Every structure is written in structure tokens, then in C-alpha cells.
């Protein structure tokens, strides 16, 4: 478990550097962070995806999951703006990072780098290790909580709650399907849709 805790500490440091200290361009910083964590996860536990996992059913499942999660966030954003005066400004600040890169480049980064990489690290490595140690339910909940916790570095309540919601959703999907492909497809399609194609704000 020491390698897991060390990896989580490294993830927390990366998230502080990216969201709080902002030492580099956001997208460059995220690419460095996710690529490093993904490489580390693969070195420690191997690649959690096999070629045979890429079948039609898991891909379609991921597409439906992306649509479901988008709907959840659309509803959540609508209710949040009714309940909290800070909701809209905080969501707006999340979308503000789009100004740090070209739209096409951001879309490619989200689809091919950060989304697959985060799933390999957070679900394929962190959650899998925690489930192995604490059981399916507790491991899933703990992994989702840690995923949300690193986003506290942003100082953005809405982003942290979004991470918790998405972490629980993709973690549940991984438990249900026992295949990381639906999670990768869902994460990649969802991020590009909600951040670029069909923003909720």
C-alpha cells in the first residue's frame, strides 16, 4: 500500500501546482501531471486494459454513460444556481480555463490525454487497489472521496463536488462493468461535450 499512498501524495502535489499555485499553463500542467501519474500506475500495476476489452458493447455503454452523466450535471447545475449564489461564478471560473489554449487543442488533450489517463490512474490503479484492500463498496467510496479531495486545491466548491459526483459515477461504472473501456469512453466524450461542445453555462 505504500506505493499507493506515495502515488496519491504525488497526485495531490500535482493538483496543488495546477489548480492553486498555477506555475504553468493549465493544460500543459495537466498533461504533465496526468501523463506522469498514468505512467507510474502502469509501471506499478501494469496496463488495466486489454485489447479484447475494446468491444462494441463496452464502447456503447460508455457513450450512454456519458449522456447520463451530462444529464446529471445539467440538472445539478440548474439546482445549484437556485440554491447557491456562488454556484454560477464558480462554474464560470471553470470554463475560464478555456482561454489558456486553442479550442481544438483543448479538445484533443481532453479526449486523448487527460480523460483516458485519469481513468487509468484513478479507477484502474487507485480504485482497484483500494477495492482489493477494503472491499468493493468501501474501496469505491474511498477512491471517489480521494479523487474529490485533491480538487479541494482549486478552492472551488463546485469543482470539488463535480469531481465527487463524477468519481462516484465512473467508479460505480468500473465496478459494474469490470472493464475500464466504458469509463474511458464516458470520461472522454463527457469532458469534450460539457466543456466544449455543449457547455452547461
PDB file of C-alpha atoms in Angstrom:
ATOM      1  CA  UNK A   1       0.000   0.000   0.000  1.00  0.00           C
ATOM      2  CA  UNK A   2       2.982   2.320   0.431  1.00  0.00           C
ATOM      3  CA  UNK A   3       3.282   2.798  -3.318  1.00  0.00           C
ATOM      4  CA  UNK A   4      -0.420   3.729  -3.484  1.00  0.00           C
ATOM      5  CA  UNK A   5      -0.158   6.368  -0.753  1.00  0.00           C
ATOM      6  CA  UNK A   6       3.007   7.764  -2.346  1.00  0.00           C
ATOM      7  CA  UNK A   7       1.210   7.962  -5.698  1.00  0.00           C
ATOM      8  CA  UNK A   8      -1.734   9.777  -4.099  1.00  0.00           C
ATOM      9  CA  UNK A   9       0.630  12.231  -2.425  1.00  0.00           C
ATOM     10  CA  UNK A  10       2.221  12.909  -5.803  1.00  0.00           C
ATOM     11  CA  UNK A  11      -1.240  13.424  -7.330  1.00  0.00           C
ATOM     12  CA  UNK A  12      -2.116  15.902  -4.574  1.00  0.00           C
ATOM     13  CA  UNK A  13       1.103  17.825  -5.223  1.00  0.00           C
ATOM     14  CA  UNK A  14       0.371  17.950  -8.951  1.00  0.00           C
ATOM     15  CA  UNK A  15      -3.177  19.201  -8.327  1.00  0.00           C
ATOM     16  CA  UNK A  16      -1.913  21.928  -5.957  1.00  0.00           C
ATOM     17  CA  UNK A  17       0.640  23.027  -8.558  1.00  0.00           C
ATOM     18  CA  UNK A  18      -2.001  23.029 -11.306  1.00  0.00           C
ATOM     19  CA  UNK A  19      -5.051  24.480  -9.563  1.00  0.00           C
ATOM     20  CA  UNK A  20      -3.591  26.558  -6.727  1.00  0.00           C
ATOM     21  CA  UNK A  21      -0.029  27.652  -7.481  1.00  0.00           C
ATOM     22  CA  UNK A  22      -0.674  27.808 -11.243  1.00  0.00           C
ATOM     23  CA  UNK A  23       3.014  27.725 -12.088  1.00  0.00           C
ATOM     24  CA  UNK A  24       2.426  26.745 -15.718  1.00  0.00           C
ATOM     25  CA  UNK A  25      -0.268  26.968 -18.348  1.00  0.00           C
ATOM     26  CA  UNK A  26      -3.181  24.883 -17.052  1.00  0.00           C
ATOM     27  CA  UNK A  27      -3.284  22.478 -19.990  1.00  0.00           C
ATOM     28  CA  UNK A  28       0.470  21.934 -20.031  1.00  0.00           C
ATOM     29  CA  UNK A  29       0.435  21.333 -16.286  1.00  0.00           C
ATOM     30  CA  UNK A  30      -2.436  18.834 -16.551  1.00  0.00           C
ATOM     31  CA  UNK A  31      -0.718  16.972 -19.382  1.00  0.00           C
ATOM     32  CA  UNK A  32       2.453  16.649 -17.311  1.00  0.00           C
ATOM     33  CA  UNK A  33       0.531  15.583 -14.198  1.00  0.00           C
ATOM     34  CA  UNK A  34      -1.729  13.019 -15.838  1.00  0.00           C
ATOM     35  CA  UNK A  35       0.980  11.571 -18.082  1.00  0.00           C
ATOM     36  CA  UNK A  36       3.292  11.139 -15.095  1.00  0.00           C
ATOM     37  CA  UNK A  37       0.608   9.533 -12.925  1.00  0.00           C
ATOM     38  CA  UNK A  38      -0.552   7.257 -15.742  1.00  0.00           C
ATOM     39  CA  UNK A  39       2.993   6.099 -16.427  1.00  0.00           C
ATOM     40  CA  UNK A  40       3.545   5.479 -12.720  1.00  0.00           C
ATOM     41  CA  UNK A  41       0.318   3.466 -12.428  1.00  0.00           C
ATOM     42  CA  UNK A  42       1.240   1.295 -15.407  1.00  0.00           C
ATOM     43  CA  UNK A  43       4.750   0.727 -14.056  1.00  0.00           C
ATOM     44  CA  UNK A  44       3.354  -0.355 -10.681  1.00  0.00           C
ATOM     45  CA  UNK A  45       0.320  -2.420 -11.715  1.00  0.00           C
ATOM     46  CA  UNK A  46       0.509  -2.854 -15.477  1.00  0.00           C
ATOM     47  CA  UNK A  47      -1.958  -1.554 -18.050  1.00  0.00           C
ATOM     48  CA  UNK A  48      -5.501  -2.189 -16.711  1.00  0.00           C
ATOM     49  CA  UNK A  49      -6.921  -2.596 -20.222  1.00  0.00           C
ATOM     50  CA  UNK A  50      -6.563  -5.475 -22.664  1.00  0.00           C
ATOM     51  CA  UNK A  51      -7.067  -5.341 -26.400  1.00  0.00           C
ATOM     52  CA  UNK A  52     -10.073  -7.660 -26.073  1.00  0.00           C
ATOM     53  CA  UNK A  53     -11.741  -5.128 -23.741  1.00  0.00           C
ATOM     54  CA  UNK A  54     -12.304  -2.834 -26.725  1.00  0.00           C
ATOM     55  CA  UNK A  55     -15.531  -4.384 -27.955  1.00  0.00           C
ATOM     56  CA  UNK A  56     -18.725  -2.740 -29.206  1.00  0.00           C
ATOM     57  CA  UNK A  57     -20.730  -3.258 -26.028  1.00  0.00           C
ATOM     58  CA  UNK A  58     -18.295  -1.501 -23.641  1.00  0.00           C
ATOM     59  CA  UNK A  59     -17.929   1.404 -26.074  1.00  0.00           C
ATOM     60  CA  UNK A  60     -21.706   1.806 -26.414  1.00  0.00           C
ATOM     61  CA  UNK A  61     -22.043   1.509 -22.639  1.00  0.00           C
ATOM     62  CA  UNK A  62     -19.531   4.330 -22.282  1.00  0.00           C
ATOM     63  CA  UNK A  63     -21.461   6.536 -24.706  1.00  0.00           C
ATOM     64  CA  UNK A  64     -24.718   6.023 -22.807  1.00  0.00           C
ATOM     65  CA  UNK A  65     -22.884   6.677 -19.543  1.00  0.00           C
ATOM     66  CA  UNK A  66     -21.525   9.952 -20.931  1.00  0.00           C
ATOM     67  CA  UNK A  67     -25.053  11.044 -21.875  1.00  0.00           C
ATOM     68  CA  UNK A  68     -26.379  10.077 -18.441  1.00  0.00           C
ATOM     69  CA  UNK A  69     -23.618  11.955 -16.620  1.00  0.00           C
ATOM     70  CA  UNK A  70     -24.140  15.032 -18.791  1.00  0.00           C
ATOM     71  CA  UNK A  71     -27.829  14.996 -17.828  1.00  0.00           C
ATOM     72  CA  UNK A  72     -26.934  14.667 -14.146  1.00  0.00           C
ATOM     73  CA  UNK A  73     -24.603  17.662 -14.368  1.00  0.00           C
ATOM     74  CA  UNK A  74     -27.117  19.748 -16.311  1.00  0.00           C
ATOM     75  CA  UNK A  75     -29.729  19.154 -13.617  1.00  0.00           C
ATOM     76  CA  UNK A  76     -27.209  19.605 -10.826  1.00  0.00           C
ATOM     77  CA  UNK A  77     -26.037  22.921 -12.234  1.00  0.00           C
ATOM     78  CA  UNK A  78     -29.615  24.166 -12.576  1.00  0.00           C
ATOM     79  CA  UNK A  79     -30.497  23.312  -8.976  1.00  0.00           C
ATOM     80  CA  UNK A  80     -27.169  24.627  -7.643  1.00  0.00           C
ATOM     81  CA  UNK A  81     -27.776  28.039  -9.177  1.00  0.00           C
ATOM     82  CA  UNK A  82     -31.151  28.167  -7.428  1.00  0.00           C
ATOM     83  CA  UNK A  83     -29.649  27.204  -4.070  1.00  0.00           C
ATOM     84  CA  UNK A  84     -26.224  28.872  -4.011  1.00  0.00           C
ATOM     85  CA  UNK A  85     -25.322  32.403  -5.087  1.00  0.00           C
ATOM     86  CA  UNK A  86     -21.702  31.341  -5.619  1.00  0.00           C
ATOM     87  CA  UNK A  87     -22.567  28.482  -8.000  1.00  0.00           C
ATOM     88  CA  UNK A  88     -22.642  30.416 -11.268  1.00  0.00           C
ATOM     89  CA  UNK A  89     -19.403  32.403 -10.673  1.00  0.00           C
ATOM     90  CA  UNK A  90     -17.556  29.238  -9.678  1.00  0.00           C
ATOM     91  CA  UNK A  91     -18.774  27.290 -12.702  1.00  0.00           C
ATOM     92  CA  UNK A  92     -17.861  30.276 -14.887  1.00  0.00           C
ATOM     93  CA  UNK A  93     -14.323  30.231 -13.491  1.00  0.00           C
ATOM     94  CA  UNK A  94     -14.001  26.569 -14.505  1.00  0.00           C
ATOM     95  CA  UNK A  95     -14.934  27.443 -18.061  1.00  0.00           C
ATOM     96  CA  UNK A  96     -12.485  30.334 -17.880  1.00  0.00           C
ATOM     97  CA  UNK A  97      -9.528  27.993 -18.322  1.00  0.00           C
ATOM     98  CA  UNK A  98     -10.620  27.536 -21.936  1.00  0.00           C
ATOM     99  CA  UNK A  99      -8.854  30.838 -22.626  1.00  0.00           C
ATOM    100  CA  UNK A 100      -5.488  29.181 -21.951  1.00  0.00           C
ATOM    101  CA  UNK A 101      -5.461  27.244 -25.210  1.00  0.00           C
ATOM    102  CA  UNK A 102      -6.941  26.793 -28.655  1.00  0.00           C
ATOM    103  CA  UNK A 103     -10.303  25.030 -28.647  1.00  0.00           C
ATOM    104  CA  UNK A 104      -9.191  22.213 -30.959  1.00  0.00           C
ATOM    105  CA  UNK A 105      -6.041  21.577 -28.934  1.00  0.00           C
ATOM    106  CA  UNK A 106      -8.006  21.546 -25.673  1.00  0.00           C
ATOM    107  CA  UNK A 107     -10.462  19.060 -27.165  1.00  0.00           C
ATOM    108  CA  UNK A 108      -7.654  16.753 -28.268  1.00  0.00           C
ATOM    109  CA  UNK A 109      -5.997  16.949 -24.843  1.00  0.00           C
ATOM    110  CA  UNK A 110      -9.263  16.164 -23.069  1.00  0.00           C
ATOM    111  CA  UNK A 111     -10.192  13.297 -25.375  1.00  0.00           C
ATOM    112  CA  UNK A 112      -6.845  11.572 -25.859  1.00  0.00           C
ATOM    113  CA  UNK A 113      -4.676  12.523 -22.858  1.00  0.00           C
ATOM    114  CA  UNK A 114      -6.285  13.674 -19.622  1.00  0.00           C
ATOM    115  CA  UNK A 115      -9.532  11.678 -19.700  1.00  0.00           C
ATOM    116  CA  UNK A 116      -8.031   8.246 -20.534  1.00  0.00           C
ATOM    117  CA  UNK A 117      -5.069   8.958 -18.265  1.00  0.00           C
ATOM    118  CA  UNK A 118      -7.228   9.897 -15.302  1.00  0.00           C
ATOM    119  CA  UNK A 119      -9.268   6.717 -15.696  1.00  0.00           C
ATOM    120  CA  UNK A 120      -6.154   4.559 -15.829  1.00  0.00           C
ATOM    121  CA  UNK A 121      -4.795   6.206 -12.673  1.00  0.00           C
ATOM    122  CA  UNK A 122      -7.899   6.907 -10.555  1.00  0.00           C
ATOM    123  CA  UNK A 123     -10.064   3.921 -11.430  1.00  0.00           C
ATOM    124  CA  UNK A 124      -7.667   1.400 -12.946  1.00  0.00           C
ATOM    125  CA  UNK A 125      -4.987   1.879 -10.285  1.00  0.00           C
ATOM    126  CA  UNK A 126      -6.253   3.750  -7.198  1.00  0.00           C
ATOM    127  CA  UNK A 127      -9.762   2.294  -7.009  1.00  0.00           C
ATOM    128  CA  UNK A 128      -8.622  -1.189  -7.971  1.00  0.00           C
ATOM    129  CA  UNK A 129      -6.011  -1.163  -5.196  1.00  0.00           C
ATOM    130  CA  UNK A 130      -8.452   0.214  -2.610  1.00  0.00           C
ATOM    131  CA  UNK A 131     -11.150  -2.296  -3.584  1.00  0.00           C
ATOM    132  CA  UNK A 132      -8.622  -5.077  -3.212  1.00  0.00           C
ATOM    133  CA  UNK A 133      -7.719  -3.804   0.263  1.00  0.00           C
ATOM    134  CA  UNK A 134     -11.068  -2.588   1.662  1.00  0.00           C
ATOM    135  CA  UNK A 135     -13.723  -4.378  -0.410  1.00  0.00           C
ATOM    136  CA  UNK A 136     -15.887  -3.264  -3.329  1.00  0.00           C
ATOM    137  CA  UNK A 137     -18.130  -0.717  -1.622  1.00  0.00           C
ATOM    138  CA  UNK A 138     -15.599   0.815   0.759  1.00  0.00           C
ATOM    139  CA  UNK A 139     -12.869   0.866  -1.868  1.00  0.00           C
ATOM    140  CA  UNK A 140     -15.176   2.590  -4.357  1.00  0.00           C
ATOM    141  CA  UNK A 141     -16.288   5.218  -1.831  1.00  0.00           C
ATOM    142  CA  UNK A 142     -12.754   5.864  -0.598  1.00  0.00           C
ATOM    143  CA  UNK A 143     -11.364   6.197  -4.128  1.00  0.00           C
ATOM    144  CA  UNK A 144     -14.138   8.634  -5.047  1.00  0.00           C
ATOM    145  CA  UNK A 145     -13.511  10.672  -1.895  1.00  0.00           C
ATOM    146  CA  UNK A 146      -9.788  10.911  -2.598  1.00  0.00           C
ATOM    147  CA  UNK A 147     -10.473  11.915  -6.215  1.00  0.00           C
ATOM    148  CA  UNK A 148     -12.684  14.737  -4.938  1.00  0.00           C
ATOM    149  CA  UNK A 149     -10.253  15.691  -2.166  1.00  0.00           C
ATOM    150  CA  UNK A 150      -7.377  16.542  -4.493  1.00  0.00           C
ATOM    151  CA  UNK A 151      -9.670  19.046  -6.215  1.00  0.00           C
ATOM    152  CA  UNK A 152     -10.009  20.997  -2.956  1.00  0.00           C
ATOM    153  CA  UNK A 153      -6.733  22.600  -4.049  1.00  0.00           C
ATOM    154  CA  UNK A 154      -8.750  24.574  -6.600  1.00  0.00           C
ATOM    155  CA  UNK A 155     -10.628  26.418  -3.848  1.00  0.00           C
ATOM    156  CA  UNK A 156     -13.725  25.860  -5.972  1.00  0.00           C
ATOM    157  CA  UNK A 157     -16.590  24.120  -4.157  1.00  0.00           C
ATOM    158  CA  UNK A 158     -18.498  23.426  -7.365  1.00  0.00           C
ATOM    159  CA  UNK A 159     -15.479  21.784  -8.994  1.00  0.00           C
ATOM    160  CA  UNK A 160     -14.846  19.642  -5.917  1.00  0.00           C
ATOM    161  CA  UNK A 161     -18.473  18.481  -5.836  1.00  0.00           C
ATOM    162  CA  UNK A 162     -18.327  17.843  -9.576  1.00  0.00           C
ATOM    163  CA  UNK A 163     -15.252  15.667  -9.041  1.00  0.00           C
ATOM    164  CA  UNK A 164     -17.020  13.761  -6.259  1.00  0.00           C
ATOM    165  CA  UNK A 165     -20.084  13.167  -8.431  1.00  0.00           C
ATOM    166  CA  UNK A 166     -18.059  12.102 -11.464  1.00  0.00           C
ATOM    167  CA  UNK A 167     -15.739   9.975  -9.338  1.00  0.00           C
ATOM    168  CA  UNK A 168     -18.654   8.099  -7.795  1.00  0.00           C
ATOM    169  CA  UNK A 169     -20.242   7.655 -11.222  1.00  0.00           C
ATOM    170  CA  UNK A 170     -17.171   6.345 -13.045  1.00  0.00           C
ATOM    171  CA  UNK A 171     -16.157   4.281 -10.030  1.00  0.00           C
ATOM    172  CA  UNK A 172     -19.585   2.626  -9.981  1.00  0.00           C
ATOM    173  CA  UNK A 173     -19.359   2.063 -13.740  1.00  0.00           C
ATOM    174  CA  UNK A 174     -15.992   0.350 -13.311  1.00  0.00           C
ATOM    175  CA  UNK A 175     -17.381  -1.894 -10.569  1.00  0.00           C
ATOM    176  CA  UNK A 176     -20.423  -2.751 -12.656  1.00  0.00           C
ATOM    177  CA  UNK A 177     -18.693  -3.418 -15.973  1.00  0.00           C
ATOM    178  CA  UNK A 178     -15.374  -4.748 -14.635  1.00  0.00           C
ATOM    179  CA  UNK A 179     -13.883  -3.095 -17.689  1.00  0.00           C
ATOM    180  CA  UNK A 180     -12.146   0.284 -17.896  1.00  0.00           C
ATOM    181  CA  UNK A 181     -13.186   0.919 -21.509  1.00  0.00           C
ATOM    182  CA  UNK A 182     -16.689   2.255 -20.665  1.00  0.00           C
ATOM    183  CA  UNK A 183     -15.102   4.619 -18.134  1.00  0.00           C
ATOM    184  CA  UNK A 184     -12.550   5.914 -20.639  1.00  0.00           C
ATOM    185  CA  UNK A 185     -15.153   6.391 -23.360  1.00  0.00           C
ATOM    186  CA  UNK A 186     -17.571   8.052 -20.940  1.00  0.00           C
ATOM    187  CA  UNK A 187     -14.925  10.361 -19.468  1.00  0.00           C
ATOM    188  CA  UNK A 188     -13.514  11.370 -22.852  1.00  0.00           C
ATOM    189  CA  UNK A 189     -16.871  12.019 -24.525  1.00  0.00           C
ATOM    190  CA  UNK A 190     -18.347  13.716 -21.461  1.00  0.00           C
ATOM    191  CA  UNK A 191     -15.471  16.156 -20.935  1.00  0.00           C
ATOM    192  CA  UNK A 192     -15.378  17.258 -24.562  1.00  0.00           C
ATOM    193  CA  UNK A 193     -19.166  17.610 -24.637  1.00  0.00           C
ATOM    194  CA  UNK A 194     -19.627  19.519 -21.385  1.00  0.00           C
ATOM    195  CA  UNK A 195     -16.509  21.645 -21.727  1.00  0.00           C
ATOM    196  CA  UNK A 196     -16.509  22.468 -25.445  1.00  0.00           C
ATOM    197  CA  UNK A 197     -19.476  21.214 -27.477  1.00  0.00           C
ATOM    198  CA  UNK A 198     -22.438  21.773 -25.131  1.00  0.00           C
ATOM    199  CA  UNK A 199     -21.382  23.828 -22.088  1.00  0.00           C
ATOM    200  CA  UNK A 200     -23.934  23.875 -19.269  1.00  0.00           C
ATOM    201  CA  UNK A 201     -23.322  27.561 -18.567  1.00  0.00           C
TER     202      UNK A 201
END
